[in-house]
Structures are given as structure tokens and as C-alpha cells.
Amino acid sequence: GGTIGHFTTEYWKRLKTEGYIEVGWNISSGDASNAKADALLQNIISQTNKNTFLWSHAILLMHDGRGHSETVKALPSIIKFYKEQGFEFRVINKATPPAW
């Protein structure tokens, strides 16, 4: 679902007033399903390769917490894939381009 339609106008105003930024995502791991680690990796690879215009600012959605052990299992392979493609991992800040 992401953030669209889930929060009030007041919520967004308050975030801005408090100095926070909203960061969207443009590649989904698909880990909100019951997919296994290999399927998560293939989903990410497919989206990444299909959307090469996003390579300068790819933001991958992954969930943490209970019920996401397959995400944890997939993470080393995901990191390896991105490093092999020449990606760098950086901290998101106010200079990060919007997801779309």
C-alpha cells in the first residue's frame, strides 16, 4: 500500500514542520508475500533490470520483523547482485532524489 492514501494532510504538514522527509521506493522485493528467498532475489533482479532509468536512485522496499526470515535469507544475494552491477549503498538524506 505504501503511503499514498494512508495519511492525512495534517500528517504530511507535521512531517515537514519537524524536518522529516518522506522516502518512497521504486523497487519492491515482494516480501509482503510468502515468497522464498530465491523468488525475492529474482523479483528484485527483474525489476532492477527492467527499470535501468532508476539505477541512479534505486530504493528497494524490504520488510523487517516477524515473518520475514526469507528476506533475511535473501539479503546476502541481493547485496551481491547490486555490488556486481556497480551499485553503491548510501544513506538516504535530503539530497536523495525522489523515488519516481
Backbone as a printed PyTorch tensor [residue, N CA C, xyz], in Angstrom:
tensor([[[  0.7910,  -1.2000,   0.0000],
         [  0.0000,   0.0000,   0.0000],
         [  0.8300,   1.2600,   0.0000]],

        [[  2.0100,   1.2440,   0.5800],
         [  2.8120,   2.4600,   0.6450],
         [  2.1410,   3.5510,   1.4570]],

        [[  2.4610,   4.7930,   1.1540],
         [  1.9490,   5.9030,   1.9550],
         [  0.7530,   6.5950,   1.3260]],

        [[  0.5980,   6.4970,   0.0160],
         [ -0.4680,   7.2330,  -0.6630],
         [ -1.8310,   6.7820,  -0.1570]],

        [[ -2.6110,   7.7480,   0.2820],
         [ -3.9620,   7.4710,   0.7460],
         [ -4.0650,   6.9670,   2.1730]],

        [[ -2.9400,   6.7900,   2.8430],
         [ -2.9720,   6.2390,   4.1910],
         [ -2.7770,   7.2880,   5.2860]],

        [[ -2.4790,   8.5270,   4.9140],
         [ -2.1990,   9.5570,   5.8980],
         [ -2.9350,  10.8420,   5.5470]],

        [[ -3.2070,  11.6570,   6.5470],
         [ -3.9390,  12.9080,   6.3550],
         [ -3.0000,  14.0260,   5.9070]],

        [[ -3.5770,  15.0970,   5.4220],
         [ -2.8050,  16.2750,   5.0400],
         [ -2.0410,  16.8100,   6.2400]],

        [[ -2.6620,  16.7730,   7.4050],
         [ -2.0100,  17.2400,   8.6290],
         [ -0.7530,  16.4260,   8.9270]],

        [[ -0.8060,  15.1450,   8.6890],
         [  0.3510,  14.2710,   8.8970],
         [  1.5340,  14.7570,   8.0620]],

        [[  1.3000,  14.9980,   6.7690],
         [  2.3730,  15.4310,   5.8690],
         [  2.9040,  16.7950,   6.2590]],

        [[  2.0260,  17.7010,   6.6710],
         [  2.4640,  19.0310,   7.1230],
         [  3.3550,  18.9040,   8.3490]],

        [[  2.9550,  18.0500,   9.2690],
         [  3.7140,  17.8640,  10.5080],
         [  5.0980,  17.2710,  10.2290]],

        [[  5.1600,  16.3090,   9.3280],
         [  6.4660,  15.7440,   8.9600],
         [  7.4040,  16.8400,   8.4690]],

        [[  6.8840,  17.6850,   7.5770],
         [  7.7020,  18.7570,   7.0200],
         [  8.1130,  19.7500,   8.1070]],

        [[  7.1830,  20.1190,   8.9580],
         [  7.4590,  21.0560,  10.0500],
         [  8.5530,  20.5230,  10.9720]],

        [[  8.5330,  19.2350,  11.2230],
         [  9.5050,  18.6060,  12.1190],
         [ 10.8340,  18.3010,  11.4340]],

        [[ 10.9200,  18.5780,  10.1230],
         [ 12.1790,  18.3890,   9.4100],
         [ 12.4000,  17.0030,   8.8270]],

        [[ 11.3540,  16.1880,   8.8130],
         [ 11.4780,  14.8490,   8.2440],
         [ 11.2280,  14.8870,   6.7470]],

        [[ 11.7440,  13.8930,   6.0510],
         [ 11.4560,  13.7400,   4.6330],
         [ 10.7880,  12.3810,   4.4170]],

        [[  9.9060,  12.3280,   3.4540],
         [  9.2620,  11.0720,   3.0860],
         [ 10.0830,  10.4620,   1.9740]],

        [[ 10.3840,   9.1830,   2.1030],
         [ 11.1730,   8.5000,   1.0980],
         [ 10.3520,   7.3460,   0.5460]],

        [[ 10.0580,   7.4160,  -0.7340],
         [  9.3230,   6.3400,  -1.3780],
         [ 10.2760,   5.2580,  -1.8590]],

        [[  9.7380,   4.2350,  -2.4600],
         [ 10.5420,   3.1600,  -3.0030],
         [ 10.1740,   2.9770,  -4.4590]],

        [[ 11.0860,   2.4240,  -5.2290],
         [ 10.7900,   2.2070,  -6.6400],
         [ 11.0770,   0.7730,  -7.1030]],

        [[ 11.5610,  -0.0490,  -6.2000],
         [ 11.7410,  -1.4780,  -6.4740],
         [ 11.2490,  -2.2340,  -5.2430]],

        [[ 10.3330,  -3.1500,  -5.4460],
         [  9.7830,  -3.9240,  -4.3290],
         [ 10.3420,  -5.3330,  -4.3460]],

        [[ 10.7910,  -5.7790,  -3.1870],
         [ 11.2920,  -7.1500,  -3.0850],
         [ 10.1560,  -8.1640,  -3.2230]],

        [[  8.9460,  -7.7450,  -2.9240],
         [  7.8200,  -8.6740,  -2.9480],
         [  7.7300,  -9.5060,  -1.6890]],

        [[  8.4230,  -9.0660,  -0.6400],
         [  8.4850,  -9.8670,   0.5880],
         [  7.2660,  -9.7260,   1.4930]],

        [[  6.2490,  -9.0040,   1.0500],
         [  4.9980,  -8.9720,   1.8120],
         [  4.1890, -10.2410,   1.5310]],

        [[  4.6700, -11.0520,   0.6250],
         [  4.0360, -12.3300,   0.2950],
         [  4.7320, -13.4510,   1.0640]],

        [[  4.4200, -14.6650,   0.7070],
         [  5.1020, -15.7970,   1.3440],
         [  6.2010, -16.3520,   0.4360]],

        [[  6.7450, -15.5010,  -0.4300],
         [  7.7930, -15.9190,  -1.3670],
         [  9.0650, -16.3290,  -0.6350]],

        [[  9.7500, -17.2750,  -1.2070],
         [ 11.0250, -17.7520,  -0.6750],
         [ 12.1590, -16.8370,  -1.1400]],

        [[ 13.3160, -16.9620,  -0.5030],
         [ 14.4540, -16.0870,  -0.7550],
         [ 14.8300, -16.0260,  -2.2340]],

        [[ 14.8750, -17.1620,  -2.9130],
         [ 15.2490, -17.1710,  -4.3300],
         [ 14.2570, -16.3810,  -5.1730]],

        [[ 12.9780, -16.4990,  -4.8630],
         [ 11.9560, -15.7540,  -5.6080],
         [ 12.0710, -14.2590,  -5.3360]],

        [[ 12.3930, -13.8820,  -4.1060],
         [ 12.5890, -12.4630,  -3.7850],
         [ 13.7410, -11.8910,  -4.5950]],

        [[ 14.8430, -12.6270,  -4.6470],
         [ 16.0060, -12.1960,  -5.4190],
         [ 15.6410, -12.0340,  -6.8900]],

        [[ 14.9740, -13.0120,  -7.4620],
         [ 14.6050, -12.9400,  -8.8790],
         [ 13.6440, -11.7810,  -9.1530]],

        [[ 12.7500, -11.5110,  -8.2310],
         [ 11.8310, -10.3810,  -8.3600],
         [ 12.6160,  -9.0680,  -8.4020]],

        [[ 13.5750,  -8.9320,  -7.5240],
         [ 14.4060,  -7.7250,  -7.4670],
         [ 15.2450,  -7.5820,  -8.7340]],

        [[ 15.8670,  -8.6610,  -9.1670],
         [ 16.6890,  -8.6260, -10.3770],
         [ 15.8380,  -8.2060, -11.5760]],

        [[ 14.6680,  -8.7950, -11.6880],
         [ 13.7780,  -8.4770, -12.8040],
         [ 13.4040,  -6.9990, -12.8290]],

        [[ 12.9900,  -6.4710, -11.7000],
         [ 12.6040,  -5.0560, -11.6350],
         [ 13.7940,  -4.1300, -11.8660]],

        [[ 14.9240,  -4.4880, -11.3140],
         [ 16.1160,  -3.6600, -11.4640],
         [ 16.5450,  -3.5990, -12.9230]],

        [[ 16.5600,  -4.7440, -13.5850],
         [ 16.9770,  -4.7890, -14.9830],
         [ 15.9590,  -4.1320, -15.9170]],

        [[ 14.6970,  -4.1850, -15.5340],
         [ 13.6370,  -3.5990, -16.3580],
         [ 13.6180,  -2.0700, -16.2400]],

        [[ 14.0540,  -1.5470, -15.1180],
         [ 13.9580,  -0.1130, -14.8290],
         [ 15.3400,   0.5200, -14.7090]],

        [[ 16.1580,   0.3820, -15.7360],
         [ 17.5270,   0.8850, -15.6520],
         [ 17.5800,   2.4030, -15.4720]],

        [[ 16.5030,   3.1200, -15.8200],
         [ 16.4830,   4.5670, -15.5930],
         [ 16.4640,   4.8980, -14.1080]],

        [[ 16.1640,   3.9200, -13.2650],
         [ 16.1480,   4.1410, -11.8140],
         [ 17.5020,   3.8630, -11.1700]],

        [[ 18.4670,   3.3990, -11.9350],
         [ 19.7280,   2.9640, -11.3470],
         [ 20.4350,   4.0650, -10.5820]],

        [[ 20.2270,   5.3010, -10.9380],
         [ 20.8980,   6.3890, -10.2300],
         [ 20.2840,   6.6380,  -8.8530]],

        [[ 19.0940,   6.0800,  -8.6200],
         [ 18.4250,   6.3290,  -7.3440],
         [ 17.4590,   5.1940,  -6.9790]],

        [[ 17.9380,   3.9710,  -7.1330],
         [ 17.1250,   2.8080,  -6.7850],
         [ 16.9210,   2.7510,  -5.2720]],

        [[ 15.6630,   2.5970,  -4.8760],
         [ 15.3230,   2.4710,  -3.4580],
         [ 14.4790,   1.2070,  -3.3220]],

        [[ 15.0540,   0.2140,  -2.6800],
         [ 14.4580,  -1.1150,  -2.5780],
         [ 13.6120,  -1.2390,  -1.3120]],

        [[ 12.3710,  -1.6940,  -1.4920],
         [ 11.4730,  -1.9310,  -0.3620],
         [ 11.6490,  -3.3570,   0.1390]],

        [[ 12.0180,  -3.4560,   1.4070],
         [ 12.1140,  -4.7490,   2.0830],
         [ 11.5580,  -4.5560,   3.4840]],

        [[ 10.9230,  -5.5890,   4.0010],
         [ 10.3330,  -5.5110,   5.3350],
         [ 11.2160,  -6.2330,   6.3490]],

        [[ 11.1130,  -5.7780,   7.5890],
         [ 11.8290,  -6.4580,   8.6680],
         [ 10.7970,  -6.9490,   9.6800]],

        [[ 11.2590,  -7.6300,  10.6580],
         [ 10.3590,  -8.0830,  11.7180],
         [  9.8880,  -9.5110,  11.5280]],

        [[  9.0160,  -9.8980,  12.4060],
         [  8.4920, -11.2600,  12.4350],
         [  7.8540, -11.6330,  11.0940]],

        [[  8.1140, -12.8320,  10.6410],
         [  7.5250, -13.3180,   9.4070],
         [  8.3170, -12.9990,   8.1540]],

        [[  9.5030, -12.4040,   8.3190],
         [ 10.2970, -12.0330,   7.1520],
         [ 11.6710, -12.7070,   7.1530]],

        [[ 11.7230, -13.9430,   7.5930],
         [ 13.0030, -14.6570,   7.6140],
         [ 13.5250, -14.9080,   6.2010]],

        [[ 12.6310, -15.0360,   5.2190],
         [ 13.0840, -15.2360,   3.8390],
         [ 13.7750, -13.9790,   3.3110]],

        [[ 13.3420, -12.8110,   3.7790],
         [ 14.0060, -11.5590,   3.4030],
         [ 15.4390, -11.5690,   3.9200]],

        [[ 15.6050, -11.9950,   5.1510],
         [ 16.9410, -12.0700,   5.7500],
         [ 17.8030, -13.0650,   4.9730]],

        [[ 17.2310, -14.2030,   4.6010],
         [ 17.9800, -15.2070,   3.8360],
         [ 18.4000, -14.6560,   2.4710]],

        [[ 17.5500, -13.8280,   1.8670],
         [ 17.8260, -13.2970,   0.5250],
         [ 18.8360, -12.1620,   0.5400]],

        [[ 18.9890, -11.4920,   1.6530],
         [ 19.7940, -10.2700,   1.7050],
         [ 21.2320, -10.4200,   1.1950]],

        [[ 21.9850, -11.4380,   1.5950],
         [ 23.3590, -11.5520,   1.0590],
         [ 23.3940, -11.6400,  -0.4730]],

        [[ 22.4620, -12.3690,  -1.0640],
         [ 22.4160, -12.4840,  -2.5210],
         [ 21.9870, -11.1740,  -3.1720]],

        [[ 21.0980, -10.4470,  -2.5190],
         [ 20.6580,  -9.1510,  -3.0370],
         [ 21.8290,  -8.1720,  -3.0360]],

        [[ 22.5460,  -8.1260,  -1.9390],
         [ 23.7160,  -7.2420,  -1.8460],
         [ 24.7460,  -7.6180,  -2.9020]],

        [[ 25.0160,  -8.9060,  -3.0500],
         [ 25.9790,  -9.3740,  -4.0520],
         [ 25.5500,  -8.9470,  -5.4530]],

        [[ 24.2750,  -9.1330,  -5.7810],
         [ 23.7660,  -8.7330,  -7.0960],
         [ 24.0170,  -7.2540,  -7.3540]],

        [[ 23.6250,  -6.4160,  -6.4030],
         [ 23.7810,  -4.9760,  -6.6120],
         [ 25.2590,  -4.5720,  -6.7100]],

        [[ 26.1030,  -5.1530,  -5.8930],
         [ 27.5330,  -4.8340,  -5.9780],
         [ 28.1100,  -5.2490,  -7.3300]],

        [[ 27.7050,  -6.4070,  -7.8320],
         [ 28.1820,  -6.8690,  -9.1390],
         [ 27.7340,  -5.9390, -10.2710]],

        [[ 26.6210,  -5.2440, -10.0700],
         [ 26.1230,  -4.2970, -11.0690],
         [ 26.7660,  -2.9200, -10.9150]],

        [[ 27.6070,  -2.7530,  -9.8910],
         [ 28.2920,  -1.4850,  -9.6770],
         [ 27.5360,  -0.5060,  -8.8000]],

        [[ 26.4940,  -0.9650,  -8.1320],
         [ 25.7280,  -0.0870,  -7.2480],
         [ 26.5340,   0.2440,  -6.0010]],

        [[ 26.2280,   1.3760,  -5.4090],
         [ 26.7790,   1.7780,  -4.1210],
         [ 25.6240,   1.8840,  -3.1370]],

        [[ 25.8740,   1.5580,  -1.9060],
         [ 24.8680,   1.6760,  -0.8610],
         [ 25.1420,   2.9680,  -0.1050]],

        [[ 24.1300,   3.8100,   0.0140],
         [ 24.3020,   5.1060,   0.6530],
         [ 23.1740,   5.3800,   1.6340]],

        [[ 23.4350,   6.3210,   2.5070],
         [ 22.4330,   6.7750,   3.4660],
         [ 21.4600,   7.7010,   2.7360]],

        [[ 20.1920,   7.5260,   2.9880],
         [ 19.1830,   8.4080,   2.4150],
         [ 19.1860,   9.7040,   3.2040]],

        [[ 19.1980,  10.8280,   2.4740],
         [ 19.1440,  12.1390,   3.1210],
         [ 18.3520,  13.0940,   2.2380]],

        [[ 18.3670,  14.3710,   2.5750],
         [ 17.5670,  15.3470,   1.8390],
         [ 18.0230,  15.5190,   0.3900]],

        [[ 19.2340,  15.1080,   0.0680],
         [ 19.7410,  15.2190,  -1.3000],
         [ 19.3490,  14.0090,  -2.1580]],

        [[ 18.7710,  12.9730,  -1.5520],
         [ 18.3610,  11.7870,  -2.2960],
         [ 17.2230,  12.1450,  -3.2490]],

        [[ 17.3610,  11.8090,  -4.5270],
         [ 16.2830,  12.1280,  -5.4730],
         [ 15.0040,  11.3690,  -5.1230]],

        [[ 13.8510,  11.9250,  -5.5030],
         [ 12.5890,  11.1990,  -5.2720],
         [ 12.6190,   9.8480,  -5.9780]],

        [[ 11.8740,   8.9040,  -5.4410],
         [ 11.8560,   7.5520,  -5.9970],
         [ 11.4140,   7.5330,  -7.4510]],

        [[ 10.4690,   8.3700,  -7.8040],
         [  9.9810,   8.4270,  -9.1790],
         [ 10.2010,   9.7980,  -9.6940]]])
